[in-house]
Amino acid sequence: MMSEPVLAARVAVPVPLQRLFDYRAPDGGSLPPIGSRVVIPFGKRQLVGLVIEHGPAETDSELKPISEVLDGGLIPPELLGLIDWCTRYYQFPPGEAIQLLLPVALRRIKPFRAPPADALELTPSGEEAVLSRAPRQAEIQNLLRAGPQLRQSLADAGFSMSALKRLIEDGHVRPTEAPVRVPRKDDLVLNPAQRQAAAIVLAARARFAAILLAGVTGSGKTEVYLHVARRLLARDRQVLILIPEIGLTPQLVRRIESRLGQRALTYHSGLSDGERLACWQAARSGQARVIVGTRSAVFLPLARPGLIVVDEEHDASFKQQDGARYHGRDVAVLRARQLGIPIVLGSATPSLESLNNARAGRYRLVPLAERAGGAVQPRWRVVDQRGHKGAMAPALLQAIERHLEADGQVLLYRNRRGYAPVLMCNACGWQADCHRCSAHMTWHQQLSRLQCHHCGSSMPQPPRCPDCGEPDLAAVGAGTERLEELLSELFPAVPVHRVDRDSMTGRDDFEQLLETVRGGGRCILVGTQMLAKGHHLPAVTLAAVLDVDQALFSADFRAPERLGQVIFQVAGRSGRGQRRGDFLLQTRHPEHPLLGQMLGGDYLSLAGHLLDEREAAALPPATALALLRAEAHQAELPRDFLKQAAGLLRSSAVELAGPIPAIMSRRGGYWRFQLWLQAPERASLANLIQARLPDLAALPLARKVRWHVDMDPIEL
DNA sequence: AGCACGCCGACT
DNA sequence: GTCGGCGTGCTC
């Protein structure tokens, strides 16, 4: 037997360096186990790191000792394995792993004071207390006799903080970790298609299976997840539900809670550090049974995992666009495989990536083709906008009028916020462009300012053309703000609600608007993406997409897929109640073959066509694609860097293209270029890039440009 | 990323 | 004569 080399703890340190650092055991102690949270000396600083593995020291210099072990074996090996795969596949430094694995509160050396429990219970004295002279307090006492309640739900129920405060001061009520009971609504009876879908998932309840639940809007996908979730909760398993970054969380969470009769914890960037820590710990201990989170929740430690759900799996926000560029959906599938549990990917408009995986037999496609509750699909019609100058053709306006007269609600989708996408000089043709981006600035009339939606720069309205001095500046085109104005003029008797990031600034604005709209009554909704996402608005009988044309001719090979998704999602908003809906598509290119394909039928057959086209063109997901991106203030630097990088990456295993400018060639003052790397297999592509990464980093130009690798990019 | 060291311009 | 600009290099 060979003599043992010095065993070191290989530690991930929160710095953007492509390697681990070796440390010896703390003075007078032994090597902390893998997954331990430790404090280590790093240069002049003390940092929090994670022990990723044990191994022989890989350095000639003397090892420093670990300063302190904060938590031994905090991160389970299963998660370390997942992160290891992610760092190698997505090519991000191990230090980024710390950001993904630890909530902020645990990335600091100082122990974090745990936030007070957010539930309240009666103390023994509170049970006894006679509160006849304090009716409000007595009501609270009565409520709490049934079990602990969240502070928040007491506040929602209209109890004042002062009454609560008094009860706490008097020692009648105290914070508690005890689980809060949520009254459970009875199960909806699943229809045969839903039952069958649930049965397929449940058949795999104790092993890995990836099920792609492709349910048309209104088919009741959520009921299927929740049915399955209940069965797994009954077996004492945890359920992790991943959702895109959207503000519908409160509504969705309430629905999940009442259906499951369980409290659901949320995990997303909107939480305070303390709240995130609390959720993280509850997930790790198993106390949290149901967790609803955005993509970062895929890295939560789970004591007894039973099911992962990825809702709206096609949504681009599952892909992190900076830092560690991982895809939450794909990582979730890998995690489910490692855990040996089923994962359900749900969408009315599945991504071509997932459909391709279904074609290849890696996922099981379970279509739900019928709307639940008997609602039927809307009638589709193309509105030819040619020959009309305005933002809305007469045929569209007539349809709006007709539906309003029939007391229907109208939903109009337009993917541009602001008043007008361009401000132009009528005299010389000058356009207000961003100085830092290759983009027009958007005219916001209410703010009386021009804004760049890409870099955030903003300026007041120029009083006259900066080029020719004429004062005749015109707003060209219509964003949601202008559409709202136009519609209010055309239909003065009808409320017009604008839904976009500018109008829905308050926390609950959107939620409240949805409530109002669900209350019924004629109205027009005009808005961006926010409006297209799965909201149930039963009184909407007309939905329309106002601008499909730029997507028809986009340079982005994903544009047709995205357009298809938006169109089917918006169409799905119409006619979900008793009355059949209409759906209109406004275009100046009614003869475009893509529109023909959509009009023909359902999303899955459109997606099938699109997937065939990707295969024919050797584009993802038929091939693996990675981008090497670089940007700098001078255009030559990233271009030259990528040229040199191309030389280093040349291999028979990959096809290289570029450097070519990004679709948005300049952003925030940076010139952006990219090198396309394509290979038949994702793993071999990742391996090649990983092997050459040190050489790339060693290029002198690598220090002069900002660069990174993006595996499976979705933004070009 | 930080934080050092290191060599050239305007200030008490 | 110094304070300080950010280029370059290192972190087990």
PDB file of C-alpha atoms in Angstrom, chain A residues 117-363:
ATOM      1  CA  ALA A 117     -41.569  32.632  13.418  1.00  0.00           C
ATOM      2  CA  ASP A 118     -44.365  33.916  11.246  1.00  0.00           C
ATOM      3  CA  ALA A 119     -47.072  31.914  12.970  1.00  0.00           C
ATOM      4  CA  LEU A 120     -48.731  32.726  16.291  1.00  0.00           C
ATOM      5  CA  GLU A 121     -50.289  30.449  18.885  1.00  0.00           C
ATOM      6  CA  LEU A 122     -52.035  30.813  22.221  1.00  0.00           C
ATOM      7  CA  THR A 123     -49.979  30.360  25.359  1.00  0.00           C
ATOM      8  CA  PRO A 124     -51.545  28.414  28.242  1.00  0.00           C
ATOM      9  CA  SER A 125     -52.467  31.743  29.827  1.00  0.00           C
ATOM     10  CA  GLY A 126     -53.977  32.803  26.524  1.00  0.00           C
ATOM     11  CA  GLU A 127     -56.191  29.722  26.507  1.00  0.00           C
ATOM     12  CA  GLU A 128     -57.521  30.645  29.942  1.00  0.00           C
ATOM     13  CA  ALA A 129     -57.706  34.405  29.635  1.00  0.00           C
ATOM     14  CA  VAL A 130     -61.105  36.009  29.935  1.00  0.00           C
ATOM     15  CA  LEU A 131     -61.138  38.804  27.424  1.00  0.00           C
ATOM     16  CA  SER A 132     -64.717  39.957  27.690  1.00  0.00           C
ATOM     17  CA  ARG A 133     -63.622  43.605  27.829  1.00  0.00           C
ATOM     18  CA  ALA A 134     -61.519  43.273  24.672  1.00  0.00           C
ATOM     19  CA  PRO A 135     -63.792  41.911  21.964  1.00  0.00           C
ATOM     20  CA  ARG A 136     -61.187  42.050  19.184  1.00  0.00           C
ATOM     21  CA  GLN A 137     -58.672  40.180  21.323  1.00  0.00           C
ATOM     22  CA  ALA A 138     -61.330  37.652  22.193  1.00  0.00           C
ATOM     23  CA  GLU A 139     -62.010  37.060  18.513  1.00  0.00           C
ATOM     24  CA  ILE A 140     -58.336  36.416  17.896  1.00  0.00           C
ATOM     25  CA  GLN A 141     -58.246  34.110  20.892  1.00  0.00           C
ATOM     26  CA  ASN A 142     -61.177  32.221  19.488  1.00  0.00           C
ATOM     27  CA  LEU A 143     -59.515  31.872  16.106  1.00  0.00           C
ATOM     28  CA  LEU A 144     -56.256  30.671  17.595  1.00  0.00           C
ATOM     29  CA  ARG A 145     -58.048  28.053  19.685  1.00  0.00           C
ATOM     30  CA  ALA A 146     -58.421  26.109  16.437  1.00  0.00           C
ATOM     31  CA  GLY A 147     -54.647  26.113  15.985  1.00  0.00           C
ATOM     32  CA  PRO A 148     -51.749  28.420  15.069  1.00  0.00           C
ATOM     33  CA  GLN A 149     -52.272  31.075  12.410  1.00  0.00           C
ATOM     34  CA  LEU A 150     -49.917  33.159  10.284  1.00  0.00           C
ATOM     35  CA  ARG A 151     -49.476  36.757  11.319  1.00  0.00           C
ATOM     36  CA  GLN A 152     -50.204  37.625   7.738  1.00  0.00           C
ATOM     37  CA  SER A 153     -53.497  35.762   7.588  1.00  0.00           C
ATOM     38  CA  LEU A 154     -54.652  37.413  10.808  1.00  0.00           C
ATOM     39  CA  ALA A 155     -53.804  40.770   9.293  1.00  0.00           C
ATOM     40  CA  ASP A 156     -55.628  39.781   6.106  1.00  0.00           C
ATOM     41  CA  ALA A 157     -58.643  38.828   8.193  1.00  0.00           C
ATOM     42  CA  GLY A 158     -58.824  42.432   9.348  1.00  0.00           C
ATOM     43  CA  PHE A 159     -57.362  42.198  12.827  1.00  0.00           C
ATOM     44  CA  SER A 160     -55.417  45.253  13.816  1.00  0.00           C
ATOM     45  CA  MET A 161     -51.805  45.078  14.818  1.00  0.00           C
ATOM     46  CA  SER A 162     -52.603  46.787  18.111  1.00  0.00           C
ATOM     47  CA  ALA A 163     -54.893  44.021  19.353  1.00  0.00           C
ATOM     48  CA  LEU A 164     -52.302  41.425  18.397  1.00  0.00           C
ATOM     49  CA  LYS A 165     -49.489  43.373  19.967  1.00  0.00           C
ATOM     50  CA  ARG A 166     -51.432  43.617  23.215  1.00  0.00           C
ATOM     51  CA  LEU A 167     -52.018  39.863  23.292  1.00  0.00           C
ATOM     52  CA  ILE A 168     -48.334  39.218  22.751  1.00  0.00           C
ATOM     53  CA  GLU A 169     -47.300  41.755  25.408  1.00  0.00           C
ATOM     54  CA  ASP A 170     -49.688  40.192  27.907  1.00  0.00           C
ATOM     55  CA  GLY A 171     -48.152  36.781  27.236  1.00  0.00           C
ATOM     56  CA  HIS A 172     -51.373  35.347  25.811  1.00  0.00           C
ATOM     57  CA  VAL A 173     -49.993  34.834  22.306  1.00  0.00           C
ATOM     58  CA  ARG A 174     -46.519  33.893  21.132  1.00  0.00           C
ATOM     59  CA  PRO A 175     -44.685  33.104  17.888  1.00  0.00           C
ATOM     60  CA  THR A 176     -44.464  29.421  17.094  1.00  0.00           C
ATOM     61  CA  GLU A 177     -42.859  27.068  14.645  1.00  0.00           C
ATOM     62  CA  ALA A 178     -45.841  24.766  14.870  1.00  0.00           C
ATOM     63  CA  PRO A 179     -47.402  24.012  11.500  1.00  0.00           C
ATOM     64  CA  VAL A 180     -50.316  26.158  10.485  1.00  0.00           C
ATOM     65  CA  ARG A 181     -53.435  24.327   9.496  1.00  0.00           C
ATOM     66  CA  VAL A 182     -54.879  25.230   6.170  1.00  0.00           C
ATOM     67  CA  PRO A 183     -58.450  24.200   5.555  1.00  0.00           C
ATOM     68  CA  ARG A 184     -58.557  21.838   2.632  1.00  0.00           C
ATOM     69  CA  LYS A 185     -61.017  22.317  -0.130  1.00  0.00           C
ATOM     70  CA  ASP A 186     -62.495  19.192  -1.534  1.00  0.00           C
ATOM     71  CA  ASP A 187     -60.851  17.730  -4.545  1.00  0.00           C
ATOM     72  CA  LEU A 188     -62.191  18.656  -7.873  1.00  0.00           C
ATOM     73  CA  VAL A 189     -63.280  15.557  -9.665  1.00  0.00           C
ATOM     74  CA  LEU A 190     -60.723  14.954 -12.369  1.00  0.00           C
ATOM     75  CA  ASN A 191     -62.014  14.291 -15.834  1.00  0.00           C
ATOM     76  CA  PRO A 192     -60.861  11.071 -17.543  1.00  0.00           C
ATOM     77  CA  ALA A 193     -57.926  12.736 -19.316  1.00  0.00           C
ATOM     78  CA  GLN A 194     -56.702  14.347 -16.098  1.00  0.00           C
ATOM     79  CA  ARG A 195     -57.146  11.102 -14.202  1.00  0.00           C
ATOM     80  CA  GLN A 196     -55.146   9.216 -16.755  1.00  0.00           C
ATOM     81  CA  ALA A 197     -52.357  11.816 -16.672  1.00  0.00           C
ATOM     82  CA  ALA A 198     -52.225  11.661 -12.881  1.00  0.00           C
ATOM     83  CA  ALA A 199     -52.138   7.870 -12.988  1.00  0.00           C
ATOM     84  CA  ILE A 200     -49.127   7.952 -15.308  1.00  0.00           C
ATOM     85  CA  VAL A 201     -47.189  10.134 -12.878  1.00  0.00           C
ATOM     86  CA  LEU A 202     -48.285   8.114  -9.881  1.00  0.00           C
ATOM     87  CA  ALA A 203     -47.198   4.900 -11.530  1.00  0.00           C
ATOM     88  CA  ALA A 204     -43.675   6.338 -11.339  1.00  0.00           C
ATOM     89  CA  ARG A 205     -44.031   7.725  -7.829  1.00  0.00           C
ATOM     90  CA  ALA A 206     -40.983   5.942  -6.436  1.00  0.00           C
ATOM     91  CA  ARG A 207     -38.628   6.225  -9.387  1.00  0.00           C
ATOM     92  CA  PHE A 208     -37.382   8.717 -11.915  1.00  0.00           C
ATOM     93  CA  ALA A 209     -39.679   9.570 -14.777  1.00  0.00           C
ATOM     94  CA  ALA A 210     -39.951  12.808 -16.720  1.00  0.00           C
ATOM     95  CA  ILE A 211     -43.491  13.518 -17.804  1.00  0.00           C
ATOM     96  CA  LEU A 212     -44.188  16.331 -20.221  1.00  0.00           C
ATOM     97  CA  LEU A 213     -47.748  17.363 -19.512  1.00  0.00           C
ATOM     98  CA  ALA A 214     -48.850  19.257 -22.604  1.00  0.00           C
ATOM     99  CA  GLY A 215     -52.244  20.532 -21.613  1.00  0.00           C
ATOM    100  CA  VAL A 216     -54.022  23.124 -23.722  1.00  0.00           C
ATOM    101  CA  THR A 217     -54.934  26.248 -21.759  1.00  0.00           C
ATOM    102  CA  GLY A 218     -57.845  25.487 -19.534  1.00  0.00           C
ATOM    103  CA  SER A 219     -57.270  21.743 -19.542  1.00  0.00           C
ATOM    104  CA  GLY A 220     -56.575  21.705 -15.813  1.00  0.00           C
ATOM    105  CA  LYS A 221     -52.865  20.868 -15.663  1.00  0.00           C
ATOM    106  CA  THR A 222     -52.607  22.324 -12.190  1.00  0.00           C
ATOM    107  CA  GLU A 223     -55.290  19.985 -10.897  1.00  0.00           C
ATOM    108  CA  VAL A 224     -53.245  17.081 -12.195  1.00  0.00           C
ATOM    109  CA  TYR A 225     -50.076  18.199 -10.377  1.00  0.00           C
ATOM    110  CA  LEU A 226     -51.990  18.849  -7.208  1.00  0.00           C
ATOM    111  CA  HIS A 227     -53.724  15.502  -7.297  1.00  0.00           C
ATOM    112  CA  VAL A 228     -50.363  13.774  -7.622  1.00  0.00           C
ATOM    113  CA  ALA A 229     -48.841  16.039  -4.983  1.00  0.00           C
ATOM    114  CA  ARG A 230     -51.513  15.066  -2.484  1.00  0.00           C
ATOM    115  CA  ARG A 231     -50.773  11.424  -2.936  1.00  0.00           C
ATOM    116  CA  LEU A 232     -47.073  11.988  -2.354  1.00  0.00           C
ATOM    117  CA  LEU A 233     -47.683  14.222   0.649  1.00  0.00           C
ATOM    118  CA  ALA A 234     -49.762  11.426   2.102  1.00  0.00           C
ATOM    119  CA  ARG A 235     -46.655   9.267   1.856  1.00  0.00           C
ATOM    120  CA  ASP A 236     -44.769  11.914   3.824  1.00  0.00           C
ATOM    121  CA  ARG A 237     -42.809  13.173   0.810  1.00  0.00           C
ATOM    122  CA  GLN A 238     -41.975  16.791  -0.054  1.00  0.00           C
ATOM    123  CA  VAL A 239     -43.168  18.463  -3.218  1.00  0.00           C
ATOM    124  CA  LEU A 240     -41.139  21.122  -5.018  1.00  0.00           C
ATOM    125  CA  ILE A 241     -42.997  23.277  -7.523  1.00  0.00           C
ATOM    126  CA  LEU A 242     -40.926  25.528  -9.787  1.00  0.00           C
ATOM    127  CA  ILE A 243     -42.623  28.446 -11.487  1.00  0.00           C
ATOM    128  CA  PRO A 244     -41.330  31.234 -13.760  1.00  0.00           C
ATOM    129  CA  GLU A 245     -40.475  34.634 -12.307  1.00  0.00           C
ATOM    130  CA  ILE A 246     -43.975  36.004 -12.205  1.00  0.00           C
ATOM    131  CA  GLY A 247     -46.033  37.940  -9.777  1.00  0.00           C
ATOM    132  CA  LEU A 248     -48.898  35.478  -9.764  1.00  0.00           C
ATOM    133  CA  THR A 249     -47.257  33.691  -6.870  1.00  0.00           C
ATOM    134  CA  PRO A 250     -49.679  34.749  -4.097  1.00  0.00           C
ATOM    135  CA  GLN A 251     -52.735  33.606  -6.001  1.00  0.00           C
ATOM    136  CA  LEU A 252     -51.124  30.360  -7.106  1.00  0.00           C
ATOM    137  CA  VAL A 253     -49.781  29.671  -3.631  1.00  0.00           C
ATOM    138  CA  ARG A 254     -53.189  30.184  -2.035  1.00  0.00           C
ATOM    139  CA  ARG A 255     -54.728  27.820  -4.532  1.00  0.00           C
ATOM    140  CA  ILE A 256     -52.085  25.204  -3.882  1.00  0.00           C
ATOM    141  CA  GLU A 257     -52.449  25.536  -0.129  1.00  0.00           C
ATOM    142  CA  SER A 258     -56.191  25.171  -0.067  1.00  0.00           C
ATOM    143  CA  ARG A 259     -56.139  22.259  -2.477  1.00  0.00           C
ATOM    144  CA  LEU A 260     -53.426  20.431  -0.578  1.00  0.00           C
ATOM    145  CA  GLY A 261     -54.558  21.419   2.888  1.00  0.00           C
ATOM    146  CA  GLN A 262     -50.922  22.253   3.614  1.00  0.00           C
ATOM    147  CA  ARG A 263     -48.954  25.352   4.020  1.00  0.00           C
ATOM    148  CA  ALA A 264     -46.742  26.053   1.010  1.00  0.00           C
ATOM    149  CA  LEU A 265     -43.522  27.963   1.526  1.00  0.00           C
ATOM    150  CA  THR A 266     -42.203  30.205  -1.218  1.00  0.00           C
ATOM    151  CA  TYR A 267     -38.617  30.700  -2.279  1.00  0.00           C
ATOM    152  CA  HIS A 268     -37.753  33.530  -4.646  1.00  0.00           C
ATOM    153  CA  SER A 269     -35.726  36.712  -4.933  1.00  0.00           C
ATOM    154  CA  GLY A 270     -38.484  38.893  -3.525  1.00  0.00           C
ATOM    155  CA  LEU A 271     -38.004  37.477  -0.037  1.00  0.00           C
ATOM    156  CA  SER A 272     -35.867  39.037   2.646  1.00  0.00           C
ATOM    157  CA  ASP A 273     -32.650  37.263   3.599  1.00  0.00           C
ATOM    158  CA  GLY A 274     -34.313  36.003   6.748  1.00  0.00           C
ATOM    159  CA  GLU A 275     -37.340  34.630   4.926  1.00  0.00           C
ATOM    160  CA  ARG A 276     -35.114  32.863   2.447  1.00  0.00           C
ATOM    161  CA  LEU A 277     -33.094  31.339   5.232  1.00  0.00           C
ATOM    162  CA  ALA A 278     -36.240  30.178   6.988  1.00  0.00           C
ATOM    163  CA  CYS A 279     -37.519  28.468   3.854  1.00  0.00           C
ATOM    164  CA  TRP A 280     -34.118  26.932   3.130  1.00  0.00           C
ATOM    165  CA  GLN A 281     -33.914  25.479   6.612  1.00  0.00           C
ATOM    166  CA  ALA A 282     -37.483  24.236   6.541  1.00  0.00           C
ATOM    167  CA  ALA A 283     -36.826  22.524   3.210  1.00  0.00           C
ATOM    168  CA  ARG A 284     -33.689  20.905   4.571  1.00  0.00           C
ATOM    169  CA  SER A 285     -35.319  19.737   7.785  1.00  0.00           C
ATOM    170  CA  GLY A 286     -38.364  18.430   5.979  1.00  0.00           C
ATOM    171  CA  GLN A 287     -40.667  20.737   7.907  1.00  0.00           C
ATOM    172  CA  ALA A 288     -41.667  22.416   4.663  1.00  0.00           C
ATOM    173  CA  ARG A 289     -43.800  19.907   2.827  1.00  0.00           C
ATOM    174  CA  VAL A 290     -44.675  22.009  -0.189  1.00  0.00           C
ATOM    175  CA  ILE A 291     -42.275  24.544  -1.658  1.00  0.00           C
ATOM    176  CA  VAL A 292     -43.150  26.875  -4.497  1.00  0.00           C
ATOM    177  CA  GLY A 293     -40.154  28.657  -5.927  1.00  0.00           C
ATOM    178  CA  THR A 294     -38.464  30.196  -8.908  1.00  0.00           C
ATOM    179  CA  ARG A 295     -35.511  28.544 -10.636  1.00  0.00           C
ATOM    180  CA  SER A 296     -33.114  29.041  -7.727  1.00  0.00           C
ATOM    181  CA  ALA A 297     -35.318  26.726  -5.642  1.00  0.00           C
ATOM    182  CA  VAL A 298     -34.066  23.805  -7.717  1.00  0.00           C
ATOM    183  CA  PHE A 299     -30.982  23.832  -5.484  1.00  0.00           C
ATOM    184  CA  LEU A 300     -32.858  23.683  -2.174  1.00  0.00           C
ATOM    185  CA  PRO A 301     -31.850  20.808   0.077  1.00  0.00           C
ATOM    186  CA  LEU A 302     -34.782  18.460   0.573  1.00  0.00           C
ATOM    187  CA  ALA A 303     -35.084  15.976   3.411  1.00  0.00           C
ATOM    188  CA  ARG A 304     -37.689  13.679   1.807  1.00  0.00           C
ATOM    189  CA  PRO A 305     -38.165  14.660  -1.826  1.00  0.00           C
ATOM    190  CA  GLY A 306     -41.085  13.033  -3.585  1.00  0.00           C
ATOM    191  CA  LEU A 307     -42.042  15.104  -6.634  1.00  0.00           C
ATOM    192  CA  ILE A 308     -40.789  18.023  -8.686  1.00  0.00           C
ATOM    193  CA  VAL A 309     -43.124  20.065 -10.858  1.00  0.00           C
ATOM    194  CA  VAL A 310     -41.933  22.630 -13.400  1.00  0.00           C
ATOM    195  CA  ASP A 311     -44.908  24.776 -14.302  1.00  0.00           C
ATOM    196  CA  GLU A 312     -44.880  26.684 -17.618  1.00  0.00           C
ATOM    197  CA  GLU A 313     -41.746  24.772 -18.492  1.00  0.00           C
ATOM    198  CA  HIS A 314     -41.299  26.641 -21.802  1.00  0.00           C
ATOM    199  CA  ASP A 315     -40.774  29.938 -19.996  1.00  0.00           C
ATOM    200  CA  ALA A 316     -37.436  31.563 -20.745  1.00  0.00           C
ATOM    201  CA  SER A 317     -37.030  32.807 -17.199  1.00  0.00           C
ATOM    202  CA  PHE A 318     -35.998  29.316 -16.110  1.00  0.00           C
ATOM    203  CA  LYS A 319     -32.705  30.066 -17.807  1.00  0.00           C
ATOM    204  CA  GLN A 320     -30.456  32.263 -15.722  1.00  0.00           C
ATOM    205  CA  GLN A 321     -29.058  34.952 -17.998  1.00  0.00           C
ATOM    206  CA  ASP A 322     -26.082  36.075 -15.940  1.00  0.00           C
ATOM    207  CA  GLY A 323     -23.568  34.617 -13.564  1.00  0.00           C
ATOM    208  CA  ALA A 324     -24.148  30.876 -13.391  1.00  0.00           C
ATOM    209  CA  ARG A 325     -26.096  30.416 -16.609  1.00  0.00           C
ATOM    210  CA  TYR A 326     -27.997  27.257 -15.766  1.00  0.00           C
ATOM    211  CA  HIS A 327     -31.402  26.178 -16.975  1.00  0.00           C
ATOM    212  CA  GLY A 328     -33.656  25.577 -13.994  1.00  0.00           C
ATOM    213  CA  ARG A 329     -35.869  23.156 -15.888  1.00  0.00           C
ATOM    214  CA  ASP A 330     -33.027  21.017 -17.181  1.00  0.00           C
ATOM    215  CA  VAL A 331     -31.302  20.989 -13.797  1.00  0.00           C
ATOM    216  CA  ALA A 332     -34.608  19.974 -12.218  1.00  0.00           C
ATOM    217  CA  VAL A 333     -34.832  16.979 -14.544  1.00  0.00           C
ATOM    218  CA  LEU A 334     -31.314  15.952 -13.644  1.00  0.00           C
ATOM    219  CA  ARG A 335     -32.043  16.350  -9.955  1.00  0.00           C
ATOM    220  CA  ALA A 336     -35.182  14.234 -10.184  1.00  0.00           C
ATOM    221  CA  ARG A 337     -33.128  11.565 -11.928  1.00  0.00           C
ATOM    222  CA  GLN A 338     -30.511  11.619  -9.187  1.00  0.00           C
ATOM    223  CA  LEU A 339     -33.177  11.515  -6.496  1.00  0.00           C
ATOM    224  CA  GLY A 340     -35.108   8.763  -8.224  1.00  0.00           C
ATOM    225  CA  ILE A 341     -38.384  10.681  -8.165  1.00  0.00           C
ATOM    226  CA  PRO A 342     -40.822  11.737 -10.888  1.00  0.00           C
ATOM    227  CA  ILE A 343     -40.803  15.196 -12.428  1.00  0.00           C
ATOM    228  CA  VAL A 344     -43.704  16.774 -14.252  1.00  0.00           C
ATOM    229  CA  LEU A 345     -42.995  19.458 -16.844  1.00  0.00           C
ATOM    230  CA  GLY A 346     -46.193  21.272 -17.607  1.00  0.00           C
ATOM    231  CA  SER A 347     -47.101  23.743 -20.319  1.00  0.00           C
ATOM    232  CA  ALA A 348     -49.805  24.518 -22.825  1.00  0.00           C
ATOM    233  CA  THR A 349     -46.991  25.384 -25.213  1.00  0.00           C
ATOM    234  CA  PRO A 350     -44.010  23.131 -24.437  1.00  0.00           C
ATOM    235  CA  SER A 351     -40.537  24.129 -25.523  1.00  0.00           C
ATOM    236  CA  LEU A 352     -39.091  22.446 -28.588  1.00  0.00           C
ATOM    237  CA  GLU A 353     -36.304  21.212 -26.316  1.00  0.00           C
ATOM    238  CA  SER A 354     -38.731  19.250 -24.192  1.00  0.00           C
ATOM    239  CA  LEU A 355     -40.722  18.038 -27.180  1.00  0.00           C
ATOM    240  CA  ASN A 356     -37.494  16.820 -28.715  1.00  0.00           C
ATOM    241  CA  ASN A 357     -36.719  14.938 -25.514  1.00  0.00           C
ATOM    242  CA  ALA A 358     -40.162  13.402 -25.734  1.00  0.00           C
ATOM    243  CA  ARG A 359     -39.529  12.395 -29.346  1.00  0.00           C
ATOM    244  CA  ALA A 360     -36.263  10.793 -28.279  1.00  0.00           C
ATOM    245  CA  GLY A 361     -38.051   8.830 -25.579  1.00  0.00           C
ATOM    246  CA  ARG A 362     -36.363  10.596 -22.679  1.00  0.00           C
ATOM    247  CA  TYR A 363     -39.597  12.247 -21.543  1.00  0.00           C
TER     248      TYR A 363
END
